[in-house]
């Protein structure tokens, strides 16, 4: 009797402890009664009835990453490429994730793999290499729609790597090199063309400026000759008027002036030490006499 009284409280305590379940943060536990789902236990302390209720599945509600193993895919143009991908997903309904699919991770992996083959198999090799965003978007739409009955939200699908065959990679490298050389040659040709055009434009402008300079110089020369001719004509007119008014005396004056200017040039020559007169001295004396007569007449007129 005493043993029974001692064992009964102990059994009660054990029974109560068996009914207490702690759910970790980020998880949701499904509670089953006699194997049937009753409710989902949220993070924290949960009380269940021992021997009647039990924890069925521990569902991770955090966002998870599933690595899709590498696989060989044949593209639309019959090129074999190796592809690796990753899937980001999150469970939104613990009951569906636990009971609507047998193995959630395997199911997501398989459905992503099959749709990856379908999407990339409908594209050419160049499209698979250049349109990753389009592939990711199509995969996300298809896989998310397929997994929605499982209470799962596919947040992202990313292609990690696309590996074309070695011979295709070499051919693409040669093609890229040829394309870059072609662009370089085109740019070089365009640069030479632009340089030739600029050089021709410069020569053209230079010729135009030279022609304008020659025209301006010719105009200036003509203007100078015109003024010189006018001055010469004016001087000739004045000389003629002086000769007409003064007779031979004015003529002798001008001749004597030219004669003395010529003699002064002989005298200032650095290479001539002996001066030879091409005319007789008497002519010079006569000329000087004419000058004196002009001066005498001018003084007499001034006195009158």
PDB file of C-alpha atoms in Angstrom:
ATOM      1  CA  UNK A   1       0.000   0.000   0.000  1.00  0.00           C
ATOM      2  CA  UNK A   2       2.746   2.388   0.841  1.00  0.00           C
ATOM      3  CA  UNK A   3       4.528   1.499  -2.428  1.00  0.00           C
ATOM      4  CA  UNK A   4       1.385   2.274  -4.370  1.00  0.00           C
ATOM      5  CA  UNK A   5       1.015   5.633  -2.658  1.00  0.00           C
ATOM      6  CA  UNK A   6       4.630   6.421  -3.477  1.00  0.00           C
ATOM      7  CA  UNK A   7       4.449   5.223  -7.098  1.00  0.00           C
ATOM      8  CA  UNK A   8       1.210   6.979  -8.010  1.00  0.00           C
ATOM      9  CA  UNK A   9       2.563  10.554  -7.772  1.00  0.00           C
ATOM     10  CA  UNK A  10       5.641   9.472  -9.649  1.00  0.00           C
ATOM     11  CA  UNK A  11       3.521   8.039 -12.443  1.00  0.00           C
ATOM     12  CA  UNK A  12       1.489  11.254 -12.576  1.00  0.00           C
ATOM     13  CA  UNK A  13       4.641  13.321 -12.891  1.00  0.00           C
ATOM     14  CA  UNK A  14       5.990  11.069 -15.636  1.00  0.00           C
ATOM     15  CA  UNK A  15       2.631  11.210 -17.430  1.00  0.00           C
ATOM     16  CA  UNK A  16       2.603  15.013 -17.306  1.00  0.00           C
ATOM     17  CA  UNK A  17       6.191  15.207 -18.512  1.00  0.00           C
ATOM     18  CA  UNK A  18       5.347  12.958 -21.445  1.00  0.00           C
ATOM     19  CA  UNK A  19       2.537  15.358 -22.389  1.00  0.00           C
ATOM     20  CA  UNK A  20       4.785  18.385 -22.537  1.00  0.00           C
ATOM     21  CA  UNK A  21       6.485  19.060 -25.917  1.00  0.00           C
ATOM     22  CA  UNK A  22       8.721  22.010 -26.755  1.00  0.00           C
ATOM     23  CA  UNK A  23       8.681  23.107 -30.422  1.00  0.00           C
ATOM     24  CA  UNK A  24      11.845  24.858 -31.584  1.00  0.00           C
ATOM     25  CA  UNK A  25      11.770  28.198 -33.343  1.00  0.00           C
ATOM     26  CA  UNK A  26      11.599  27.829 -37.113  1.00  0.00           C
ATOM     27  CA  UNK A  27       9.826  24.466 -36.944  1.00  0.00           C
ATOM     28  CA  UNK A  28       6.226  23.302 -36.795  1.00  0.00           C
ATOM     29  CA  UNK A  29       5.347  19.873 -35.396  1.00  0.00           C
ATOM     30  CA  UNK A  30       2.345  17.914 -36.615  1.00  0.00           C
ATOM     31  CA  UNK A  31       0.345  16.246 -33.830  1.00  0.00           C
ATOM     32  CA  UNK A  32      -1.287  12.894 -34.585  1.00  0.00           C
ATOM     33  CA  UNK A  33      -3.922  11.106 -32.491  1.00  0.00           C
ATOM     34  CA  UNK A  34      -4.035   7.414 -33.154  1.00  0.00           C
ATOM     35  CA  UNK A  35      -2.141   8.100 -36.402  1.00  0.00           C
ATOM     36  CA  UNK A  36      -4.521  10.812 -37.600  1.00  0.00           C
ATOM     37  CA  UNK A  37      -3.385  14.426 -37.989  1.00  0.00           C
ATOM     38  CA  UNK A  38      -5.172  16.705 -35.567  1.00  0.00           C
ATOM     39  CA  UNK A  39      -3.301  20.024 -35.501  1.00  0.00           C
ATOM     40  CA  UNK A  40       0.079  21.709 -36.015  1.00  0.00           C
ATOM     41  CA  UNK A  41       2.064  22.760 -32.960  1.00  0.00           C
ATOM     42  CA  UNK A  42       3.683  26.177 -33.282  1.00  0.00           C
ATOM     43  CA  UNK A  43       7.068  27.080 -31.711  1.00  0.00           C
ATOM     44  CA  UNK A  44       6.931  27.068 -27.903  1.00  0.00           C
ATOM     45  CA  UNK A  45       5.388  24.814 -25.261  1.00  0.00           C
ATOM     46  CA  UNK A  46       2.716  22.359 -26.426  1.00  0.00           C
ATOM     47  CA  UNK A  47       0.627  19.964 -24.294  1.00  0.00           C
ATOM     48  CA  UNK A  48      -0.422  16.641 -25.775  1.00  0.00           C
ATOM     49  CA  UNK A  49      -2.139  13.563 -24.295  1.00  0.00           C
ATOM     50  CA  UNK A  50       0.425  10.839 -23.827  1.00  0.00           C
ATOM     51  CA  UNK A  51      -0.311   7.457 -25.392  1.00  0.00           C
ATOM     52  CA  UNK A  52      -3.076   9.093 -27.443  1.00  0.00           C
ATOM     53  CA  UNK A  53      -1.220  11.863 -29.187  1.00  0.00           C
ATOM     54  CA  UNK A  54       2.259  11.909 -30.631  1.00  0.00           C
ATOM     55  CA  UNK A  55       4.493  14.149 -32.712  1.00  0.00           C
ATOM     56  CA  UNK A  56       4.207  13.083 -36.358  1.00  0.00           C
ATOM     57  CA  UNK A  57       6.558  15.231 -38.469  1.00  0.00           C
ATOM     58  CA  UNK A  58       8.936  18.028 -37.613  1.00  0.00           C
ATOM     59  CA  UNK A  59       8.599  20.424 -40.543  1.00  0.00           C
ATOM     60  CA  UNK A  60      11.282  23.053 -41.159  1.00  0.00           C
ATOM     61  CA  UNK A  61       9.497  26.344 -41.918  1.00  0.00           C
ATOM     62  CA  UNK A  62      12.645  28.328 -42.694  1.00  0.00           C
ATOM     63  CA  UNK A  63      13.749  29.062 -46.242  1.00  0.00           C
ATOM     64  CA  UNK A  64      15.947  26.224 -47.458  1.00  0.00           C
ATOM     65  CA  UNK A  65      18.338  25.609 -50.312  1.00  0.00           C
ATOM     66  CA  UNK A  66      18.254  22.403 -52.320  1.00  0.00           C
ATOM     67  CA  UNK A  67      21.203  21.613 -54.547  1.00  0.00           C
ATOM     68  CA  UNK A  68      20.239  20.030 -57.859  1.00  0.00           C
ATOM     69  CA  UNK A  69      23.032  17.620 -58.899  1.00  0.00           C
ATOM     70  CA  UNK A  70      24.763  18.141 -62.231  1.00  0.00           C
ATOM     71  CA  UNK A  71      23.210  16.483 -65.243  1.00  0.00           C
ATOM     72  CA  UNK A  72      23.672  16.268 -69.001  1.00  0.00           C
ATOM     73  CA  UNK A  73      21.035  17.971 -71.140  1.00  0.00           C
ATOM     74  CA  UNK A  74      20.625  17.842 -74.922  1.00  0.00           C
ATOM     75  CA  UNK A  75      19.667  21.225 -76.381  1.00  0.00           C
ATOM     76  CA  UNK A  76      17.437  21.871 -79.360  1.00  0.00           C
ATOM     77  CA  UNK A  77      20.419  21.891 -81.739  1.00  0.00           C
ATOM     78  CA  UNK A  78      21.679  18.540 -80.345  1.00  0.00           C
ATOM     79  CA  UNK A  79      24.479  19.944 -78.192  1.00  0.00           C
ATOM     80  CA  UNK A  80      25.259  18.148 -74.933  1.00  0.00           C
ATOM     81  CA  UNK A  81      25.702  20.533 -71.984  1.00  0.00           C
ATOM     82  CA  UNK A  82      26.229  19.945 -68.287  1.00  0.00           C
ATOM     83  CA  UNK A  83      24.008  21.946 -65.920  1.00  0.00           C
ATOM     84  CA  UNK A  84      24.019  22.582 -62.162  1.00  0.00           C
ATOM     85  CA  UNK A  85      21.215  24.400 -60.358  1.00  0.00           C
ATOM     86  CA  UNK A  86      19.925  25.330 -56.910  1.00  0.00           C
ATOM     87  CA  UNK A  87      16.371  25.766 -55.628  1.00  0.00           C
ATOM     88  CA  UNK A  88      15.300  28.058 -52.776  1.00  0.00           C
ATOM     89  CA  UNK A  89      11.996  27.098 -51.170  1.00  0.00           C
ATOM     90  CA  UNK A  90       9.992  27.585 -47.996  1.00  0.00           C
ATOM     91  CA  UNK A  91       7.242  25.539 -46.421  1.00  0.00           C
ATOM     92  CA  UNK A  92       4.108  27.570 -45.815  1.00  0.00           C
ATOM     93  CA  UNK A  93       1.739  24.757 -44.737  1.00  0.00           C
ATOM     94  CA  UNK A  94       3.272  22.144 -42.453  1.00  0.00           C
ATOM     95  CA  UNK A  95       0.364  19.684 -42.781  1.00  0.00           C
ATOM     96  CA  UNK A  96       0.508  19.651 -46.590  1.00  0.00           C
ATOM     97  CA  UNK A  97       4.304  19.410 -46.612  1.00  0.00           C
ATOM     98  CA  UNK A  98       4.118  16.457 -44.238  1.00  0.00           C
ATOM     99  CA  UNK A  99       1.182  14.489 -45.646  1.00  0.00           C
ATOM    100  CA  UNK A 100       0.643  15.557 -49.288  1.00  0.00           C
ATOM    101  CA  UNK A 101       4.001  14.235 -50.504  1.00  0.00           C
ATOM    102  CA  UNK A 102       6.053  11.295 -49.334  1.00  0.00           C
ATOM    103  CA  UNK A 103       9.522  12.890 -49.461  1.00  0.00           C
ATOM    104  CA  UNK A 104       9.423  16.615 -49.980  1.00  0.00           C
ATOM    105  CA  UNK A 105      13.118  17.092 -50.801  1.00  0.00           C
ATOM    106  CA  UNK A 106      13.279  14.276 -53.332  1.00  0.00           C
ATOM    107  CA  UNK A 107      10.038  15.427 -54.916  1.00  0.00           C
ATOM    108  CA  UNK A 108      11.282  19.012 -55.365  1.00  0.00           C
ATOM    109  CA  UNK A 109      14.602  17.740 -56.756  1.00  0.00           C
ATOM    110  CA  UNK A 110      12.950  15.456 -59.271  1.00  0.00           C
ATOM    111  CA  UNK A 111      10.382  17.954 -60.492  1.00  0.00           C
ATOM    112  CA  UNK A 112      13.078  20.621 -60.871  1.00  0.00           C
ATOM    113  CA  UNK A 113      15.323  18.226 -62.803  1.00  0.00           C
ATOM    114  CA  UNK A 114      12.620  17.174 -65.230  1.00  0.00           C
ATOM    115  CA  UNK A 115      11.487  20.732 -65.900  1.00  0.00           C
ATOM    116  CA  UNK A 116      15.097  21.848 -66.290  1.00  0.00           C
ATOM    117  CA  UNK A 117      15.513  19.283 -69.057  1.00  0.00           C
ATOM    118  CA  UNK A 118      12.257  20.402 -70.657  1.00  0.00           C
ATOM    119  CA  UNK A 119      13.064  24.127 -70.599  1.00  0.00           C
ATOM    120  CA  UNK A 120      16.678  23.898 -71.750  1.00  0.00           C
ATOM    121  CA  UNK A 121      15.886  21.161 -74.258  1.00  0.00           C
ATOM    122  CA  UNK A 122      13.609  23.592 -76.103  1.00  0.00           C
ATOM    123  CA  UNK A 123      16.438  26.134 -76.590  1.00  0.00           C
ATOM    124  CA  UNK A 124      19.497  26.345 -78.804  1.00  0.00           C
ATOM    125  CA  UNK A 125      22.958  26.272 -77.281  1.00  0.00           C
ATOM    126  CA  UNK A 126      23.455  30.004 -77.768  1.00  0.00           C
ATOM    127  CA  UNK A 127      20.142  30.705 -76.052  1.00  0.00           C
ATOM    128  CA  UNK A 128      20.992  28.518 -73.059  1.00  0.00           C
ATOM    129  CA  UNK A 129      24.270  30.389 -72.609  1.00  0.00           C
ATOM    130  CA  UNK A 130      22.848  33.890 -73.027  1.00  0.00           C
ATOM    131  CA  UNK A 131      19.351  33.627 -71.528  1.00  0.00           C
ATOM    132  CA  UNK A 132      19.904  32.383 -67.985  1.00  0.00           C
ATOM    133  CA  UNK A 133      17.422  34.861 -66.540  1.00  0.00           C
ATOM    134  CA  UNK A 134      14.738  33.562 -68.893  1.00  0.00           C
ATOM    135  CA  UNK A 135      15.522  29.952 -67.942  1.00  0.00           C
ATOM    136  CA  UNK A 136      15.407  30.830 -64.236  1.00  0.00           C
ATOM    137  CA  UNK A 137      12.071  32.598 -64.645  1.00  0.00           C
ATOM    138  CA  UNK A 138      10.456  29.747 -66.565  1.00  0.00           C
ATOM    139  CA  UNK A 139      11.705  27.156 -64.088  1.00  0.00           C
ATOM    140  CA  UNK A 140      10.472  29.214 -61.146  1.00  0.00           C
ATOM    141  CA  UNK A 141       6.998  29.530 -62.621  1.00  0.00           C
ATOM    142  CA  UNK A 142       6.664  25.840 -63.510  1.00  0.00           C
ATOM    143  CA  UNK A 143       8.159  24.374 -60.318  1.00  0.00           C
ATOM    144  CA  UNK A 144       6.280  26.764 -58.031  1.00  0.00           C
ATOM    145  CA  UNK A 145       2.990  25.868 -59.698  1.00  0.00           C
ATOM    146  CA  UNK A 146       3.763  22.132 -59.356  1.00  0.00           C
ATOM    147  CA  UNK A 147       4.734  22.311 -55.673  1.00  0.00           C
ATOM    148  CA  UNK A 148       1.942  24.609 -54.485  1.00  0.00           C
ATOM    149  CA  UNK A 149      -0.327  21.621 -53.506  1.00  0.00           C
ATOM    150  CA  UNK A 150       2.445  20.531 -51.138  1.00  0.00           C
ATOM    151  CA  UNK A 151       2.294  23.765 -49.160  1.00  0.00           C
ATOM    152  CA  UNK A 152       5.674  24.863 -50.514  1.00  0.00           C
ATOM    153  CA  UNK A 153       6.645  28.219 -52.010  1.00  0.00           C
ATOM    154  CA  UNK A 154       9.530  28.184 -54.511  1.00  0.00           C
ATOM    155  CA  UNK A 155      11.233  31.527 -54.020  1.00  0.00           C
ATOM    156  CA  UNK A 156      14.115  31.239 -56.490  1.00  0.00           C
ATOM    157  CA  UNK A 157      15.603  28.859 -59.043  1.00  0.00           C
ATOM    158  CA  UNK A 158      19.161  29.612 -60.158  1.00  0.00           C
ATOM    159  CA  UNK A 159      21.361  27.990 -62.795  1.00  0.00           C
ATOM    160  CA  UNK A 160      24.804  27.707 -61.203  1.00  0.00           C
ATOM    161  CA  UNK A 161      26.813  26.519 -64.161  1.00  0.00           C
ATOM    162  CA  UNK A 162      26.419  25.542 -67.804  1.00  0.00           C
ATOM    163  CA  UNK A 163      29.268  23.490 -69.254  1.00  0.00           C
ATOM    164  CA  UNK A 164      29.292  23.082 -73.042  1.00  0.00           C
ATOM    165  CA  UNK A 165      31.486  20.358 -74.620  1.00  0.00           C
ATOM    166  CA  UNK A 166      35.215  21.053 -74.995  1.00  0.00           C
ATOM    167  CA  UNK A 167      35.143  21.198 -78.803  1.00  0.00           C
ATOM    168  CA  UNK A 168      32.231  23.652 -78.740  1.00  0.00           C
ATOM    169  CA  UNK A 169      34.028  25.755 -76.134  1.00  0.00           C
ATOM    170  CA  UNK A 170      37.129  25.899 -78.339  1.00  0.00           C
ATOM    171  CA  UNK A 171      35.052  26.817 -81.378  1.00  0.00           C
ATOM    172  CA  UNK A 172      33.304  29.564 -79.395  1.00  0.00           C
ATOM    173  CA  UNK A 173      36.669  30.884 -78.216  1.00  0.00           C
ATOM    174  CA  UNK A 174      37.965  31.015 -81.802  1.00  0.00           C
ATOM    175  CA  UNK A 175      34.750  32.689 -82.928  1.00  0.00           C
ATOM    176  CA  UNK A 176      35.014  35.295 -80.175  1.00  0.00           C
ATOM    177  CA  UNK A 177      38.670  35.945 -81.051  1.00  0.00           C
ATOM    178  CA  UNK A 178      37.824  36.340 -84.747  1.00  0.00           C
ATOM    179  CA  UNK A 179      34.963  38.688 -83.871  1.00  0.00           C
ATOM    180  CA  UNK A 180      37.208  40.826 -81.681  1.00  0.00           C
ATOM    181  CA  UNK A 181      39.890  40.964 -84.400  1.00  0.00           C
ATOM    182  CA  UNK A 182      37.219  41.965 -86.888  1.00  0.00           C
ATOM    183  CA  UNK A 183      36.035  44.767 -84.598  1.00  0.00           C
ATOM    184  CA  UNK A 184      39.629  45.897 -84.092  1.00  0.00           C
ATOM    185  CA  UNK A 185      40.241  46.026 -87.844  1.00  0.00           C
ATOM    186  CA  UNK A 186      37.002  47.909 -88.397  1.00  0.00           C
ATOM    187  CA  UNK A 187      37.895  50.438 -85.702  1.00  0.00           C
ATOM    188  CA  UNK A 188      41.397  50.824 -87.132  1.00  0.00           C
ATOM    189  CA  UNK A 189      40.005  51.352 -90.643  1.00  0.00           C
ATOM    190  CA  UNK A 190      37.505  53.895 -89.345  1.00  0.00           C
ATOM    191  CA  UNK A 191      40.311  55.679 -87.511  1.00  0.00           C
ATOM    192  CA  UNK A 192      42.466  55.821 -90.658  1.00  0.00           C
ATOM    193  CA  UNK A 193      39.491  57.054 -92.647  1.00  0.00           C
ATOM    194  CA  UNK A 194      38.751  59.785 -90.123  1.00  0.00           C
ATOM    195  CA  UNK A 195      42.431  60.783 -90.102  1.00  0.00           C
ATOM    196  CA  UNK A 196      42.541  60.987 -93.905  1.00  0.00           C
ATOM    197  CA  UNK A 197      39.355  63.060 -93.943  1.00  0.00           C
ATOM    198  CA  UNK A 198      40.745  65.436 -91.331  1.00  0.00           C
ATOM    199  CA  UNK A 199      44.048  65.663 -93.212  1.00  0.00           C
ATOM    200  CA  UNK A 200      42.244  66.393 -96.487  1.00  0.00           C
ATOM    201  CA  UNK A 201      40.081  68.991 -94.759  1.00  0.00           C
ATOM    202  CA  UNK A 202      43.206  70.593 -93.314  1.00  0.00           C
ATOM    203  CA  UNK A 203      44.931  70.689 -96.687  1.00  0.00           C
ATOM    204  CA  UNK A 204      41.803  72.129 -98.243  1.00  0.00           C
ATOM    205  CA  UNK A 205      41.569  74.851 -95.623  1.00  0.00           C
ATOM    206  CA  UNK A 206      45.288  75.531 -96.011  1.00  0.00           C
ATOM    207  CA  UNK A 207      44.963  75.922 -99.777  1.00  0.00           C
ATOM    208  CA  UNK A 208      41.952  78.160 -99.327  1.00  0.00           C
ATOM    209  CA  UNK A 209      43.844  80.345 -96.875  1.00  0.00           C
ATOM    210  CA  UNK A 210      46.890  80.442 -99.151  1.00  0.00           C
ATOM    211  CA  UNK A 211      44.702  81.421-102.110  1.00  0.00           C
ATOM    212  CA  UNK A 212      43.042  84.120-100.038  1.00  0.00           C
ATOM    213  CA  UNK A 213      46.476  85.301 -98.922  1.00  0.00           C
ATOM    214  CA  UNK A 214      47.740  85.454-102.514  1.00  0.00           C
ATOM    215  CA  UNK A 215      44.608  87.283-103.574  1.00  0.00           C
ATOM    216  CA  UNK A 216      45.020  89.766-100.734  1.00  0.00           C
ATOM    217  CA  UNK A 217      48.712  90.202-101.562  1.00  0.00           C
ATOM    218  CA  UNK A 218      47.931  90.726-105.254  1.00  0.00           C
ATOM    219  CA  UNK A 219      45.272  93.241-104.310  1.00  0.00           C
ATOM    220  CA  UNK A 220      47.732  95.059-102.060  1.00  0.00           C
ATOM    221  CA  UNK A 221      50.428  95.012-104.754  1.00  0.00           C
ATOM    222  CA  UNK A 222      48.012  96.341-107.344  1.00  0.00           C
ATOM    223  CA  UNK A 223      46.887  99.053-104.953  1.00  0.00           C
ATOM    224  CA  UNK A 224      50.509  99.968-104.194  1.00  0.00           C
ATOM    225  CA  UNK A 225      51.389 100.102-107.900  1.00  0.00           C
ATOM    226  CA  UNK A 226      48.322 102.193-108.533  1.00  0.00           C
ATOM    227  CA  UNK A 227      49.287 104.650-105.835  1.00  0.00           C
ATOM    228  CA  UNK A 228      52.871 104.643-107.055  1.00  0.00           C
ATOM    229  CA  UNK A 229      51.664 105.341-110.579  1.00  0.00           C
ATOM    230  CA  UNK A 230      49.446 108.147-109.302  1.00  0.00           C
ATOM    231  CA  UNK A 231      52.356 109.611-107.386  1.00  0.00           C
ATOM    232  CA  UNK A 232      54.612 109.292-110.418  1.00  0.00           C
ATOM    233  CA  UNK A 233      51.990 110.896-112.630  1.00  0.00           C
ATOM    234  CA  UNK A 234      51.510 113.688-110.139  1.00  0.00           C
ATOM    235  CA  UNK A 235      55.270 114.213-109.907  1.00  0.00           C
ATOM    236  CA  UNK A 236      55.566 114.205-113.682  1.00  0.00           C
ATOM    237  CA  UNK A 237      52.762 116.747-113.914  1.00  0.00           C
ATOM    238  CA  UNK A 238      54.451 118.976-111.381  1.00  0.00           C
ATOM    239  CA  UNK A 239      57.780 118.673-113.211  1.00  0.00           C
ATOM    240  CA  UNK A 240      56.097 119.462-116.497  1.00  0.00           C
ATOM    241  CA  UNK A 241      54.396 122.521-114.988  1.00  0.00           C
ATOM    242  CA  UNK A 242      57.721 123.653-113.510  1.00  0.00           C
ATOM    243  CA  UNK A 243      59.492 123.268-116.856  1.00  0.00           C
ATOM    244  CA  UNK A 244      56.678 125.067-118.636  1.00  0.00           C
ATOM    245  CA  UNK A 245      56.853 127.992-116.208  1.00  0.00           C
ATOM    246  CA  UNK A 246      60.636 128.208-115.750  1.00  0.00           C
ATOM    247  CA  UNK A 247      62.004 126.971-119.054  1.00  0.00           C
ATOM    248  CA  UNK A 248      65.241 125.069-119.284  1.00  0.00           C
ATOM    249  CA  UNK A 249      66.404 126.240-115.914  1.00  0.00           C
ATOM    250  CA  UNK A 250      63.986 123.900-114.094  1.00  0.00           C
ATOM    251  CA  UNK A 251      65.003 121.059-116.358  1.00  0.00           C
ATOM    252  CA  UNK A 252      68.672 121.692-115.548  1.00  0.00           C
ATOM    253  CA  UNK A 253      67.808 121.669-111.850  1.00  0.00           C
ATOM    254  CA  UNK A 254      66.188 118.253-111.981  1.00  0.00           C
ATOM    255  CA  UNK A 255      69.004 116.808-114.063  1.00  0.00           C
ATOM    256  CA  UNK A 256      71.575 118.178-111.639  1.00  0.00           C
ATOM    257  CA  UNK A 257      69.701 116.667-108.691  1.00  0.00           C
ATOM    258  CA  UNK A 258      69.650 113.213-110.268  1.00  0.00           C
ATOM    259  CA  UNK A 259      73.297 113.603-111.247  1.00  0.00           C
ATOM    260  CA  UNK A 260      74.418 114.511-107.735  1.00  0.00           C
ATOM    261  CA  UNK A 261      72.378 111.611-106.245  1.00  0.00           C
ATOM    262  CA  UNK A 262      74.147 109.206-108.590  1.00  0.00           C
ATOM    263  CA  UNK A 263      77.570 110.593-107.638  1.00  0.00           C
ATOM    264  CA  UNK A 264      76.727 110.242-103.912  1.00  0.00           C
ATOM    265  CA  UNK A 265      75.995 106.551-104.463  1.00  0.00           C
ATOM    266  CA  UNK A 266      79.483 106.111-105.943  1.00  0.00           C
ATOM    267  CA  UNK A 267      80.994 107.867-102.979  1.00  0.00           C
ATOM    268  CA  UNK A 268      79.231 105.692-100.395  1.00  0.00           C
ATOM    269  CA  UNK A 269      80.141 102.395-102.084  1.00  0.00           C
ATOM    270  CA  UNK A 270      82.405 100.332 -99.700  1.00  0.00           C
ATOM    271  CA  UNK A 271      84.161  98.498-102.561  1.00  0.00           C
ATOM    272  CA  UNK A 272      85.049 101.490-104.709  1.00  0.00           C
ATOM    273  CA  UNK A 273      88.100 103.546-103.832  1.00  0.00           C
ATOM    274  CA  UNK A 274      88.334 105.306-107.239  1.00  0.00           C
ATOM    275  CA  UNK A 275      85.359 107.156-108.703  1.00  0.00           C
ATOM    276  CA  UNK A 276      85.112 107.299-112.526  1.00  0.00           C
ATOM    277  CA  UNK A 277      82.745 109.869-113.942  1.00  0.00           C
ATOM    278  CA  UNK A 278      81.018 108.696-117.078  1.00  0.00           C
ATOM    279  CA  UNK A 279      80.587 112.301-118.296  1.00  0.00           C
ATOM    280  CA  UNK A 280      82.804 115.354-118.644  1.00  0.00           C
ATOM    281  CA  UNK A 281      83.314 117.672-115.771  1.00  0.00           C
ATOM    282  CA  UNK A 282      82.137 120.574-117.853  1.00  0.00           C
ATOM    283  CA  UNK A 283      78.688 119.085-118.045  1.00  0.00           C
ATOM    284  CA  UNK A 284      78.517 119.019-114.257  1.00  0.00           C
ATOM    285  CA  UNK A 285      79.724 122.580-114.101  1.00  0.00           C
ATOM    286  CA  UNK A 286      77.112 123.611-116.626  1.00  0.00           C
ATOM    287  CA  UNK A 287      74.465 121.856-114.658  1.00  0.00           C
ATOM    288  CA  UNK A 288      75.559 123.570-111.483  1.00  0.00           C
ATOM    289  CA  UNK A 289      75.491 126.849-113.372  1.00  0.00           C
ATOM    290  CA  UNK A 290      71.911 126.143-114.304  1.00  0.00           C
ATOM    291  CA  UNK A 291      71.106 125.564-110.640  1.00  0.00           C
ATOM    292  CA  UNK A 292      72.696 128.864-109.669  1.00  0.00           C
ATOM    293  CA  UNK A 293      70.664 130.656-112.294  1.00  0.00           C
ATOM    294  CA  UNK A 294      67.471 129.080-110.950  1.00  0.00           C
ATOM    295  CA  UNK A 295      68.372 130.229-107.467  1.00  0.00           C
ATOM    296  CA  UNK A 296      69.167 133.741-108.746  1.00  0.00           C
ATOM    297  CA  UNK A 297      65.834 134.026-110.542  1.00  0.00           C
ATOM    298  CA  UNK A 298      63.989 132.790-107.515  1.00  0.00           C
ATOM    299  CA  UNK A 299      65.640 135.412-105.289  1.00  0.00           C
ATOM    300  CA  UNK A 300      64.936 138.203-107.759  1.00  0.00           C
ATOM    301  CA  UNK A 301      61.281 137.234-107.856  1.00  0.00           C
ATOM    302  CA  UNK A 302      61.161 137.184-104.088  1.00  0.00           C
ATOM    303  CA  UNK A 303      62.699 140.733-103.904  1.00  0.00           C
ATOM    304  CA  UNK A 304      60.160 142.084-106.376  1.00  0.00           C
TER     305      UNK A 304
END
